[in-house]
Coordinates of C-alpha atoms in Angstrom, one line a residue:
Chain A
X1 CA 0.0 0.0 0.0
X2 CA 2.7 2.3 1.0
X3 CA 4.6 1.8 -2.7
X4 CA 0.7 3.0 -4.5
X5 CA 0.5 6.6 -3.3
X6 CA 3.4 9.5 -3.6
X7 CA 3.8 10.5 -0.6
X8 CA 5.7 13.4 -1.5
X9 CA 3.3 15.1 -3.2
X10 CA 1.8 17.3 -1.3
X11 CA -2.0 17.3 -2.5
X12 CA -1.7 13.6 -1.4
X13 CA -0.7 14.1 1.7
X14 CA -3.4 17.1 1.8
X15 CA -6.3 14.2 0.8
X16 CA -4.5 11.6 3.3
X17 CA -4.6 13.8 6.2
X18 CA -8.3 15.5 5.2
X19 CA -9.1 12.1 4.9
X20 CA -7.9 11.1 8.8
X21 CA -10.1 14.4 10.2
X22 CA -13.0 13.3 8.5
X23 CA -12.6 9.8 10.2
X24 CA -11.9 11.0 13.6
X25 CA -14.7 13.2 13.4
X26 CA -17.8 11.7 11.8
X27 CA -20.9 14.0 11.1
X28 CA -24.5 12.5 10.4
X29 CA -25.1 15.2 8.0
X30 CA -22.4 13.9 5.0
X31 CA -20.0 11.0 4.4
X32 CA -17.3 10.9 1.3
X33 CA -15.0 8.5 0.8
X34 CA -12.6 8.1 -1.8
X35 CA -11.4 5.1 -4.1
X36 CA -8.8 3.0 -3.5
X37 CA -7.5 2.8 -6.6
X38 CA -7.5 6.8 -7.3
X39 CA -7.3 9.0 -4.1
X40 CA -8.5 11.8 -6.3
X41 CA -12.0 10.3 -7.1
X42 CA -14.1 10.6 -4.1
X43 CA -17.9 9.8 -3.3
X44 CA -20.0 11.4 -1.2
X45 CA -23.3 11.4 0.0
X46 CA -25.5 14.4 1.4
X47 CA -28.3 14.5 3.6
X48 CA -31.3 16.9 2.9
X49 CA -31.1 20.2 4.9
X50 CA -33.9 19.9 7.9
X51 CA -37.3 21.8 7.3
X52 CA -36.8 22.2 3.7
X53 CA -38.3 19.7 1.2
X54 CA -35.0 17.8 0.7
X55 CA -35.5 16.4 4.8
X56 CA -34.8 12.7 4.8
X57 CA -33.3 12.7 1.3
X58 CA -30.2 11.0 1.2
X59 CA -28.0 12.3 -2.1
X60 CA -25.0 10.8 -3.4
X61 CA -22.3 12.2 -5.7
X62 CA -19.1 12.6 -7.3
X63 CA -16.2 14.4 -6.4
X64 CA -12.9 15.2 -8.5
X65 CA -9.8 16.6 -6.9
X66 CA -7.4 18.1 -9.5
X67 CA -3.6 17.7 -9.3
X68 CA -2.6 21.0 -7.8
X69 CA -4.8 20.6 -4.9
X70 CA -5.7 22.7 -2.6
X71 CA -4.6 25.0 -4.9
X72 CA -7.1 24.6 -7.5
X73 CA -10.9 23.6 -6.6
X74 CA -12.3 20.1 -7.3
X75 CA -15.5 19.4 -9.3
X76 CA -18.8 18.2 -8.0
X77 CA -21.4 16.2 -9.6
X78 CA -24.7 14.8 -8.0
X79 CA -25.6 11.2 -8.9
X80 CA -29.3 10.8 -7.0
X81 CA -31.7 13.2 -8.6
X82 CA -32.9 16.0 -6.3
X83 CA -34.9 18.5 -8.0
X84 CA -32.1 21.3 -7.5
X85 CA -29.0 19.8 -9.0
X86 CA -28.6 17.8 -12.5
X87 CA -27.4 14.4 -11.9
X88 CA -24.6 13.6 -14.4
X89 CA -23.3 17.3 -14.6
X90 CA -20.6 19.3 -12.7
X91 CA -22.7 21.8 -10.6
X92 CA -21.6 25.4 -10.4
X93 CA -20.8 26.9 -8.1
X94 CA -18.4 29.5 -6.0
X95 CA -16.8 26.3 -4.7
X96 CA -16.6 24.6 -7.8
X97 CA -14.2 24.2 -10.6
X98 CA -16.2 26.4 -12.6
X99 CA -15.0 30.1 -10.4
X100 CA -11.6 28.8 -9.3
X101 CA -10.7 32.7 -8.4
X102 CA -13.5 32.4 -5.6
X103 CA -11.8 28.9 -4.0
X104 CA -9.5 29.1 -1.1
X105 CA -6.5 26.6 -0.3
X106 CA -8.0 26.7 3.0
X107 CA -11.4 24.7 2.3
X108 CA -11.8 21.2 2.2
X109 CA -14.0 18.3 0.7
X110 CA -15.7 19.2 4.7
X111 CA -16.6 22.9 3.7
X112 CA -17.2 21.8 0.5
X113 CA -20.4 19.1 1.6
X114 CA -21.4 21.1 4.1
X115 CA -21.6 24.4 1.8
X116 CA -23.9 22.1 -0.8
X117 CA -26.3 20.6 2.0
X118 CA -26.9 24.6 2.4
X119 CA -27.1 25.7 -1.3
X120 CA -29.9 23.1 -1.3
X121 CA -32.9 25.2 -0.4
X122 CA -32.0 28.5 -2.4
X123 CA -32.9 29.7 -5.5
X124 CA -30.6 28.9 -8.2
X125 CA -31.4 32.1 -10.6
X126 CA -30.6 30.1 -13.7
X127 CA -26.9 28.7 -12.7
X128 CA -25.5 26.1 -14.7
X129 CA -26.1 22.4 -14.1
X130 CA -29.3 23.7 -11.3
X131 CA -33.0 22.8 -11.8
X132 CA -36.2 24.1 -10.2
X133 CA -38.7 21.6 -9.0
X134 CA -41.3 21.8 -7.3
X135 CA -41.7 21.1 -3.9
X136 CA -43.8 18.1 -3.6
X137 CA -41.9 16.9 -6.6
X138 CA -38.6 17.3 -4.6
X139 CA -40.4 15.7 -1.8
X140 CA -41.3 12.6 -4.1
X141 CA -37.5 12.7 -5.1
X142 CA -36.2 12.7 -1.8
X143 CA -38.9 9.7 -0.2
X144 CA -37.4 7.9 -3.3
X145 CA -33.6 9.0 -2.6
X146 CA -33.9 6.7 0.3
X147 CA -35.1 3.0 -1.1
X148 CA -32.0 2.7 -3.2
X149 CA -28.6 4.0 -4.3
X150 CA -28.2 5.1 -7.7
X151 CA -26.2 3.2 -10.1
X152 CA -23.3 4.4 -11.4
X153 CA -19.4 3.4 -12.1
X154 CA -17.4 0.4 -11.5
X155 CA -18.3 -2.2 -9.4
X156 CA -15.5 -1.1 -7.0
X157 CA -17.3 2.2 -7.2
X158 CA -21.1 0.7 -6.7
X159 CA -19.4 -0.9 -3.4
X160 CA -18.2 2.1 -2.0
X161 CA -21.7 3.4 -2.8
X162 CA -23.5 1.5 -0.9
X163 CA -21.3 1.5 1.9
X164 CA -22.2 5.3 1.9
X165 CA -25.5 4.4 1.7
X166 CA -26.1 2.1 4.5
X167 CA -24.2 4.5 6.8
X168 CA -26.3 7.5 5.7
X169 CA -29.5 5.3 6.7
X170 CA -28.7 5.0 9.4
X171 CA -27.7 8.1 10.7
X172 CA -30.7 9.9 8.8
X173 CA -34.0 10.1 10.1
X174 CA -37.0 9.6 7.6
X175 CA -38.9 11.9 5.7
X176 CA -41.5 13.9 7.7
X177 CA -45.1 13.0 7.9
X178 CA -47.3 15.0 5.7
X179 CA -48.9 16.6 8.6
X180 CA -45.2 18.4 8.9
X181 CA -45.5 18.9 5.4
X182 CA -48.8 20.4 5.5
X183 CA -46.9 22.8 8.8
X184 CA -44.3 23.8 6.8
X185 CA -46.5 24.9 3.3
X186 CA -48.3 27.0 5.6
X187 CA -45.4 29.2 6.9
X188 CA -43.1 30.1 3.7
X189 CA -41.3 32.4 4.8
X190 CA -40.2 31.1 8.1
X191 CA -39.0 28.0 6.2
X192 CA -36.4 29.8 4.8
X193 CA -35.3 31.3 8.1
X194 CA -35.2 28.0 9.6
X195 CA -33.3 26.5 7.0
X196 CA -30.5 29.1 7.3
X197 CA -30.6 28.8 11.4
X198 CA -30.8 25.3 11.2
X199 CA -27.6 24.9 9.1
X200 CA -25.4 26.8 11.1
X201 CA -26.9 24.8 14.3
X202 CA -24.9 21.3 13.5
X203 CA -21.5 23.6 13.7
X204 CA -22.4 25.9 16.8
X205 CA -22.6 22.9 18.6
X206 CA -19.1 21.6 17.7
X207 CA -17.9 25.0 17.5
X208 CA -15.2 24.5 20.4
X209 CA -12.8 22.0 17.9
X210 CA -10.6 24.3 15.6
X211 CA -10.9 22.1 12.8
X212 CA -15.0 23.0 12.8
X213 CA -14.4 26.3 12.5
X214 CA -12.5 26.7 9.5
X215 CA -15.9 25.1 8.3
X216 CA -17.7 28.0 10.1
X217 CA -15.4 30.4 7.9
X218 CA -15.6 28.9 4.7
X219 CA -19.2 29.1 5.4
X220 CA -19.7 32.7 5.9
X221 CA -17.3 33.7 3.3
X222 CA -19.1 31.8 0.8
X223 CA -22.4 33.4 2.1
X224 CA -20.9 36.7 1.4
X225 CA -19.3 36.0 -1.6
X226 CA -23.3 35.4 -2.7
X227 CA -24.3 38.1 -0.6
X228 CA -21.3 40.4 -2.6
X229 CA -22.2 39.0 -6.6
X230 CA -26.4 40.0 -5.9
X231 CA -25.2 43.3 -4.1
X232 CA -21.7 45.0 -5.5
X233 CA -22.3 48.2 -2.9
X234 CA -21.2 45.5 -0.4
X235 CA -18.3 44.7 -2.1
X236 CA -17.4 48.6 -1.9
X237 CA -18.5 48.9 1.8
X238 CA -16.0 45.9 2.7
X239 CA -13.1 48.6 1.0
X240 CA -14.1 51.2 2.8
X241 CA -13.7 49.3 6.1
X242 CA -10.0 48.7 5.5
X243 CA -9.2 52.5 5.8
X244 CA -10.7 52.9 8.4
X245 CA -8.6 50.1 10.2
X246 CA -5.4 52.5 8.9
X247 CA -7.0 55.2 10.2
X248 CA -7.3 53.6 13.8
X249 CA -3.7 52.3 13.5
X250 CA -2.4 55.7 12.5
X251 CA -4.3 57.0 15.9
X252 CA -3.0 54.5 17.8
X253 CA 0.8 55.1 16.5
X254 CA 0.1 59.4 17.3
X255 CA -1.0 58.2 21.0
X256 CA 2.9 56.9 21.3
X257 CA 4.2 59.6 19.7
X258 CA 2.5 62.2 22.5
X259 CA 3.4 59.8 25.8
X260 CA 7.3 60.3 24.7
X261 CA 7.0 64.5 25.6
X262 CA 6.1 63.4 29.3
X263 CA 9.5 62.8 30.0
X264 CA 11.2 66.0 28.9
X265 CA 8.8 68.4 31.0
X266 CA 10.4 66.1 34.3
X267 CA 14.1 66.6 32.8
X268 CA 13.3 70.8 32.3
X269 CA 13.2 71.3 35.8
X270 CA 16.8 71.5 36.8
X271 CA 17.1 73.5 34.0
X272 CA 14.7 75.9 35.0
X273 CA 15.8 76.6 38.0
X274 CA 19.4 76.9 36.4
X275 CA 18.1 79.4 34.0
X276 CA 16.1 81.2 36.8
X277 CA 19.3 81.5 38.9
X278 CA 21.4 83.1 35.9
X279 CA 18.5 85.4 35.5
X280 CA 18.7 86.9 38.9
X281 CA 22.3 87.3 38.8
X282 CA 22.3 88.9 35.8
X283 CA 19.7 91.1 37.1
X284 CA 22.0 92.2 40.1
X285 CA 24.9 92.9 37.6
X286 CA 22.3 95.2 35.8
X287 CA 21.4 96.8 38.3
X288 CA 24.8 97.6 39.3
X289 CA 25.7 99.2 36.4
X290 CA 22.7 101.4 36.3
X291 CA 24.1 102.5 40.4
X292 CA 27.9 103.5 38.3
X293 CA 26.1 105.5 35.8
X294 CA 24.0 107.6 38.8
X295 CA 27.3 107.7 40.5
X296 CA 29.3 109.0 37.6
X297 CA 26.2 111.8 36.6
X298 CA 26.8 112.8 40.0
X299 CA 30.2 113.4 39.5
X300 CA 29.9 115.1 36.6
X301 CA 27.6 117.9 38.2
X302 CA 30.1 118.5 41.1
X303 CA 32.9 119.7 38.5
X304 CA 30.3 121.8 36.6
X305 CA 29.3 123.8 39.7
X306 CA 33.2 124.0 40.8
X307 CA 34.1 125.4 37.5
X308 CA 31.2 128.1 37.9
Chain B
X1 CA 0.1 5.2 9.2
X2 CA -1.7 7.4 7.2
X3 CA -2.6 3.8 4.8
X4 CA -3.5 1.8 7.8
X5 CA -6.4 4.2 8.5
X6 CA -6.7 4.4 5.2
X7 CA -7.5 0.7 5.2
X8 CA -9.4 0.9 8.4
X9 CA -11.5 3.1 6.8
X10 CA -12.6 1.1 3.9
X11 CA -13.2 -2.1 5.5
X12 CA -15.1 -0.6 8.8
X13 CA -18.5 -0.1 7.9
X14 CA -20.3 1.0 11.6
X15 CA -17.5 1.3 14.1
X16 CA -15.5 4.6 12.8
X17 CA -13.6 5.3 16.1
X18 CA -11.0 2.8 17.0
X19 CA -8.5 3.0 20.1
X20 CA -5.2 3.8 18.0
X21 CA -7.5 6.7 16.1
X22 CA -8.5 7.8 19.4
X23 CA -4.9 8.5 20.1
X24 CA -4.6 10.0 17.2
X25 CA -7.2 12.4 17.7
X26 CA -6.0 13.5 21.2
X27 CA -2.5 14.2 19.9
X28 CA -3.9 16.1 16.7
X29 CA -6.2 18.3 18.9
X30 CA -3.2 19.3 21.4
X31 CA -1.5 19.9 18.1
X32 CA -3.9 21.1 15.8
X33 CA -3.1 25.1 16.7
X34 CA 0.3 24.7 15.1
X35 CA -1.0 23.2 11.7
X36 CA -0.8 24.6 8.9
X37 CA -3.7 25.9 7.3
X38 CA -3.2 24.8 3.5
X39 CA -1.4 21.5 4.0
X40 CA -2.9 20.3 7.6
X41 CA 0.0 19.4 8.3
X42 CA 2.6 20.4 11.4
X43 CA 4.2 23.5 10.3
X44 CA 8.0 24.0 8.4
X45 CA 9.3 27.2 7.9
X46 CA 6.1 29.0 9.6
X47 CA 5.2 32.1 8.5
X48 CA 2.4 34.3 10.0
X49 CA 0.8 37.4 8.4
X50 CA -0.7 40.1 9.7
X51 CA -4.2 39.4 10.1
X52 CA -2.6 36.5 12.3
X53 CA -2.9 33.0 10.6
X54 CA 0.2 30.8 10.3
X55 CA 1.0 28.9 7.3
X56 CA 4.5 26.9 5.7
X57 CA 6.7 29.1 3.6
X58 CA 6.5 26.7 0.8
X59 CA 2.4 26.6 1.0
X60 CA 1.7 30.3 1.1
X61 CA 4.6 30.7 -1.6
X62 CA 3.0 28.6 -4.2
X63 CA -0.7 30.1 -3.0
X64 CA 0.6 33.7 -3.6
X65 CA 2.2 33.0 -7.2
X66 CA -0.2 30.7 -8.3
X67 CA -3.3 32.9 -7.6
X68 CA -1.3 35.9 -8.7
X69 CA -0.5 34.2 -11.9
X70 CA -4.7 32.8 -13.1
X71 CA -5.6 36.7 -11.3
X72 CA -3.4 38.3 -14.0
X73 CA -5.6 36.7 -16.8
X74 CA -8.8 38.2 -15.2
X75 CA -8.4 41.0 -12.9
X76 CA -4.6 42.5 -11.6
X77 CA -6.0 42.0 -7.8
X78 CA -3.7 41.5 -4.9
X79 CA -3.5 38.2 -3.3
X80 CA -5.5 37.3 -0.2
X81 CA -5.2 35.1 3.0
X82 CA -6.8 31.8 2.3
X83 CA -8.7 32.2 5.9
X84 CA -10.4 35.7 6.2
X85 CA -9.3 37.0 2.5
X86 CA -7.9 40.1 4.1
X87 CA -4.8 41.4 1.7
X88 CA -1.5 39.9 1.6
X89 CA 2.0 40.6 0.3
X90 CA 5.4 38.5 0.4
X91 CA 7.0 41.7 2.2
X92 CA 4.0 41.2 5.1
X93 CA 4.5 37.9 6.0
X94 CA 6.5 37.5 9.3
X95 CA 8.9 34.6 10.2
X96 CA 8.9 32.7 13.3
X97 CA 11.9 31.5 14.7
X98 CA 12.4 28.3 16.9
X99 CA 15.3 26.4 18.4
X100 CA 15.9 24.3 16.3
X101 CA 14.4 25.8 13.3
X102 CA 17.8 25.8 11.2
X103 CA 18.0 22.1 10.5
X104 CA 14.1 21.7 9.8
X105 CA 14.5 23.5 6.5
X106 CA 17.4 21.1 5.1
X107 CA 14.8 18.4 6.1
X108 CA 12.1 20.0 4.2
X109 CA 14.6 20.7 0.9
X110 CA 13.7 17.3 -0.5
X111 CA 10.5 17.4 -0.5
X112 CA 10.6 20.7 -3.0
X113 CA 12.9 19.3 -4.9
X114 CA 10.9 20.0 -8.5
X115 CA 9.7 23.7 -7.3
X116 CA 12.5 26.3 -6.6
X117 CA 10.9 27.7 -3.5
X118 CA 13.3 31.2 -2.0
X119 CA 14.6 31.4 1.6
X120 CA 11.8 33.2 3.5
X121 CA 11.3 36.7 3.8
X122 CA 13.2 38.7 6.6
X123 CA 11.3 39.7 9.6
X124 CA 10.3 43.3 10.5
X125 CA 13.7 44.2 12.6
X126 CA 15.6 44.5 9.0
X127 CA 13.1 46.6 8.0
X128 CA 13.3 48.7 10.5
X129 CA 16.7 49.2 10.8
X130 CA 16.9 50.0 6.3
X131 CA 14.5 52.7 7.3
X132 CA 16.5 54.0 10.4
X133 CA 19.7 54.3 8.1
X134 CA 18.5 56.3 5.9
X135 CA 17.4 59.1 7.8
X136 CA 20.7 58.8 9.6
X137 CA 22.9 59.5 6.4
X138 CA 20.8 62.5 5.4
X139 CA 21.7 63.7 8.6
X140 CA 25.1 63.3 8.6
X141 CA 25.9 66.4 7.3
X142 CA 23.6 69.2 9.1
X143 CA 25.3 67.2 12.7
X144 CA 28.6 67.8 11.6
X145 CA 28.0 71.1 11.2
X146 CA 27.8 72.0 14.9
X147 CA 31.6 70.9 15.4
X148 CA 32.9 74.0 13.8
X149 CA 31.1 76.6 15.9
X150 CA 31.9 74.6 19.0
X151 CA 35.8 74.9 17.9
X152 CA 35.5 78.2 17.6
X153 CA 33.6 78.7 20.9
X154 CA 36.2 77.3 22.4
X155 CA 39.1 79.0 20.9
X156 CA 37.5 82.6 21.7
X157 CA 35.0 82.1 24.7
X158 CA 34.5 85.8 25.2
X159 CA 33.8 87.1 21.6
X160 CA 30.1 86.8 20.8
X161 CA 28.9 88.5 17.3
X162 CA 25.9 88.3 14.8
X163 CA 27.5 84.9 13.0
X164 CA 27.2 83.4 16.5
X165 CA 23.9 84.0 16.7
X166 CA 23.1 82.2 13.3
X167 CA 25.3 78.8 14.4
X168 CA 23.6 79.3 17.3
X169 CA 20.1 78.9 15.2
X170 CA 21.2 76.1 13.6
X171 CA 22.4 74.1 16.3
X172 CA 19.4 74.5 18.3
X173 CA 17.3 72.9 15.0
X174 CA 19.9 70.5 14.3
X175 CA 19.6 69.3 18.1
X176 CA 15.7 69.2 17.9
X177 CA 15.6 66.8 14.6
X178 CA 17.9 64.6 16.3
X179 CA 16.3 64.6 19.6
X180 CA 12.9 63.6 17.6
X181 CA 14.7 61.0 15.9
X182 CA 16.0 59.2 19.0
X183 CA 12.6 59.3 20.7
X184 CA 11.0 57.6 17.3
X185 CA 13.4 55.3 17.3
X186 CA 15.5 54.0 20.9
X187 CA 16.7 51.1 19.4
X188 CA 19.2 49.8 16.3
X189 CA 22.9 49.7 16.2
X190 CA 23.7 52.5 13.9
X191 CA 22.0 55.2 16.5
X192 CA 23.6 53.8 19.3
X193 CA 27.1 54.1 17.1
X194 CA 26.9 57.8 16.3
X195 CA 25.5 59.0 19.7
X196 CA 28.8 57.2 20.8
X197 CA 30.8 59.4 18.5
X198 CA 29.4 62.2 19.9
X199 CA 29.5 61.0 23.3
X200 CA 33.2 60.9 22.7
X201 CA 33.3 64.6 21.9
X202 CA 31.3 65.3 24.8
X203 CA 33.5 63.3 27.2
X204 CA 30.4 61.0 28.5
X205 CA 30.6 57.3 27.8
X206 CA 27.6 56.5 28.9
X207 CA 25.3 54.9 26.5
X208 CA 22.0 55.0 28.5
X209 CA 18.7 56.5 26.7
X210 CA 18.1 58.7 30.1
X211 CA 21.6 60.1 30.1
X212 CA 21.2 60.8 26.1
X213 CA 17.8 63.2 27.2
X214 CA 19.5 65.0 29.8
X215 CA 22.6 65.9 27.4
X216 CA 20.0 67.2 24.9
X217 CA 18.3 69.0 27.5
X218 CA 21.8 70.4 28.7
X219 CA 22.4 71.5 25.0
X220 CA 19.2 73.5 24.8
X221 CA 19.9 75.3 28.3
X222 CA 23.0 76.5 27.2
X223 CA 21.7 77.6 24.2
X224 CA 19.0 79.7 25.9
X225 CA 21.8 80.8 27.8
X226 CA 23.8 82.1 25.7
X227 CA 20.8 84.0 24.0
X228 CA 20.3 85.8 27.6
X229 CA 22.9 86.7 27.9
X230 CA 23.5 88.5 24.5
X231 CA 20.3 90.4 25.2
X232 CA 22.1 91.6 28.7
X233 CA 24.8 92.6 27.0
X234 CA 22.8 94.7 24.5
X235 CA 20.6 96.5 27.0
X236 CA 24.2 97.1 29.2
X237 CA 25.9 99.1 26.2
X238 CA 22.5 101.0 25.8
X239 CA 22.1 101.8 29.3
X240 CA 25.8 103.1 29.4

């Protein structure tokens, strides 16, 4: 085994030691794997975000990792059909292969799943390889999602599939009851707030490990990055911020410019009273003159009078 | 070890937490603060920048060129941290040095053997003491200038005319930049040498940052001084 992977390069050793975190910590939401004859061909499976129509779905798909990774982004491509993504087409989006200038070397396959499972319930405005179902059709997909994996690739492959698949079972729970169903068509709106509380909950709760919240971060940035493409005045007002950071730090640096006088008024003293005491003697020696001249005007008058 | 798991992995189907894993684990979590963030892995030549997040020389160096490179084709932006996407530059990044930390990177040469990587980027001390030169050599010149009417104080003490008054001028300037200079900046070996020189004009050896104040502070008392004590003169030859 050792002999069948490079170990020095580095996006191997990236996968292998991904690979170890994800095993160490298990989440009920996902599960990937990848093959054993290609580290850079994974599987995964997704479950359906909670409160949304997708509950209880279980979704498998593809993933590539390119030979520069993490430098470059991997593709994505769902296998189980959903009602939101194609099956059999590389899905776009901002951590796809498709805007490699939005990927960052510090996301992972975890990110990655974690980011789909919360694209599931939005609105894909037309983006490549995304569909737009309706709800009780997504609902009929996702009771069906659960009976059977889809078929697809080797046999090796079909294995690993339904290894994913039995695990995701099990750590699933079932689709709703239609009386939940019936709940949740009545309250639209609140849906959708759910959906985005409820996708953050899973990683508040494991939010003391460190390795959680690098998914925390990928996820926000990727929720501003949508937040950024629908509204560019936020891209401007996250500019204007970083002056204003300046600004503070040129504040802070004039506050230890003015603490360094403090000093110097202690050190004037002495010579104050140095200058104070050369003042007064210098006083005396004026005043002294002045008594000569009187003296000498005096004088003067004397040999005027004796000359009269 | 990595392949054992590896093959733990694929023939567990239920039981994903195993006793030698669970070792793992513990040691990875005390660990996992050093790590870097691109490879996962423990940390060679760390390098840190500014907003705070720590990543290997060679990880961040092929990040930065490589992004800089498929950004040319698009947009000329300027790289950003793969965390928080605040800005970074090779000039920002700070090194951090270990015991120890010399011999790592002739371990870590191998591994790079296809990509040229450069030694990492100097830390901000050098920086610091490139910008404190500079200043220093401009004013070389205007602090030599003092020496010549402190000769020729001493060679006449008593005569005082309106030249004097002019040095006297400059010195007291001269002696301001310089004091503003030293309080900027208290540190670097190229201030320390040149207050030495003067120090060995002045006949003080001592090298300590308080004593320096007080000889400036002399400085501008005797030039007050003086300038009494050419306006007593002045009033003296009116008054007689």
């Amino acid at each position: 085994m050792a002999d069948k992977y490079n170990l020095k390069n580095p996006a191997v050793k990236r996968i292998l030691q991904e690979l170890k975190e994800m095993n160490s910590n298990p989440s009920d939401d996902f599960m990937s794997l990848p093959l054993e004859e290609n580290i850079f061909e994974w599987q995964f499976a997704i479950r359906g975000p909670r409160d949304t129509e997708f509950e209880g779905g279980i979704y498998h798909g593809r993933i590539q990792l390119p030979s520069e990774y993490p430098f470059k982004p991997p593709s994505f491509m769902l296998l189980t059909p959903n009602g939101r993504f194609e099956t059999q087409t590389k899905i776009c989006l901002s951590i796809s292969n498709h805007h490699p200038e939005h990927w960052q070397p510090s996301w992972s396959v975890r990110t990655a799943l974690v980011a789909l499972i919360a694209f599931m319930p939005t609105n894909p405005n037309g983006a490549l390889g995304s569909l737009d179902y309706k709800k009780e059709e997504r609902r009929t997909l996702a009771v069906k999602s659960r009976e059977a994996p889809p078929k697809f690739g080797t046999p090796e492959r079909q294995k690993l599939i339904d290894e994913i698949h039995e695990y995701m079972v099990s750590k699933a729970p079932p689709v709703p009851q239609p009386s939940a169903s019936e709940a949740s068509e009545e309250n639209p709106r609140n849906e959708e707030a759910e959906t985005h509380a409820n996708s953050l909950n899973p990683e508040s709760l494991t939010a003391g490990e460190v390795i959680l919240d690098q998914e925390v971060d990928g996820i926000v940035e990727e929720q501003e990055e949508v937040l950024a493409n629908a509204n560019p005045a936020g891209v401007e007002a996250s500019r204007e911020v970083q002056p204003s950071v300046s600004r503070y730090e040129v504040l802070q640096k004039s506050d230890t410019r003015v603490q360094n006088p403090k000093p110097e008024t202690r050190v004037q003293k002495p010579d104050d009273r140095l200058f104070t005491l050369a003042a007064i003697g210098l006083t005396i020696a004026i005043v002294v003159l002045l008594l000569k001249k009187f003296i000498k005007s005096t004088q003067h008058g004397a040999l005027f009078s004796d000359g009269s | 070890m990595a392949l054992d798991h590896f093959e733990e992995t694929v023939h567990q189907k239920g039981n994903w937490k195993s006793s030698s894993e669970i070792i793992a684990d513990s040691d990875r979590n005390a660990s996992g603060d050093f790590d870097c963030n691109i490879c996962l892995e423990c940390v060679q030549d760390p390098v840190v920048t500014l907003c705070g997040h720590l990543y290997c020389w060679p990880c961040i160096y092929k990040w930065l060129h490589f992004q800089s490179t498929s950004l040319d084709d698009e947009e000329q932006q300027r790289p950003q941290c793969p965390v928080c996407k605040s800005e970074v530059s090779q000039s920002s990044l700070v090194p951090l040095y270990g015991r120890g930390q010399t011999t790592l990177p002739s371990k870590g040469k191998p591994r790079q053997v296809g990509t040229v990587i450069p030694q990492r980027p100097h830390g901000p001390r050098t920086l610091n003491t490139r910008s404190v030169s500079q200043p220093i050599s401009q004013s070389y010149h205007p602090y030599s200038n003092p020496y010549h009417p402190q000769q020729h104080f001493n060679s006449i003490p008593s005569g005082y005319t309106s030249p004097m008054i002019r040095t006297t001028g400059s010195i007291d300037n001269t002696f301001g930049i310089f004091g503003e200079m030293i309080y900027a900046r208290v540190f670097g070996n190229h201030v320390s040498n040149i207050h030495t020189y003067a120090n060995s004009y002045n006949l003080s050896g001592t090298s300590n940052p308080r004593m320096r104040r007080h000889l400036m502070q002399v400085d501008k008392s005797l030039s007050r001084i003086s300038c009494f004590l050419l306006c007593c003169l002045v009033l003296c030859l009116l008054l007689f």
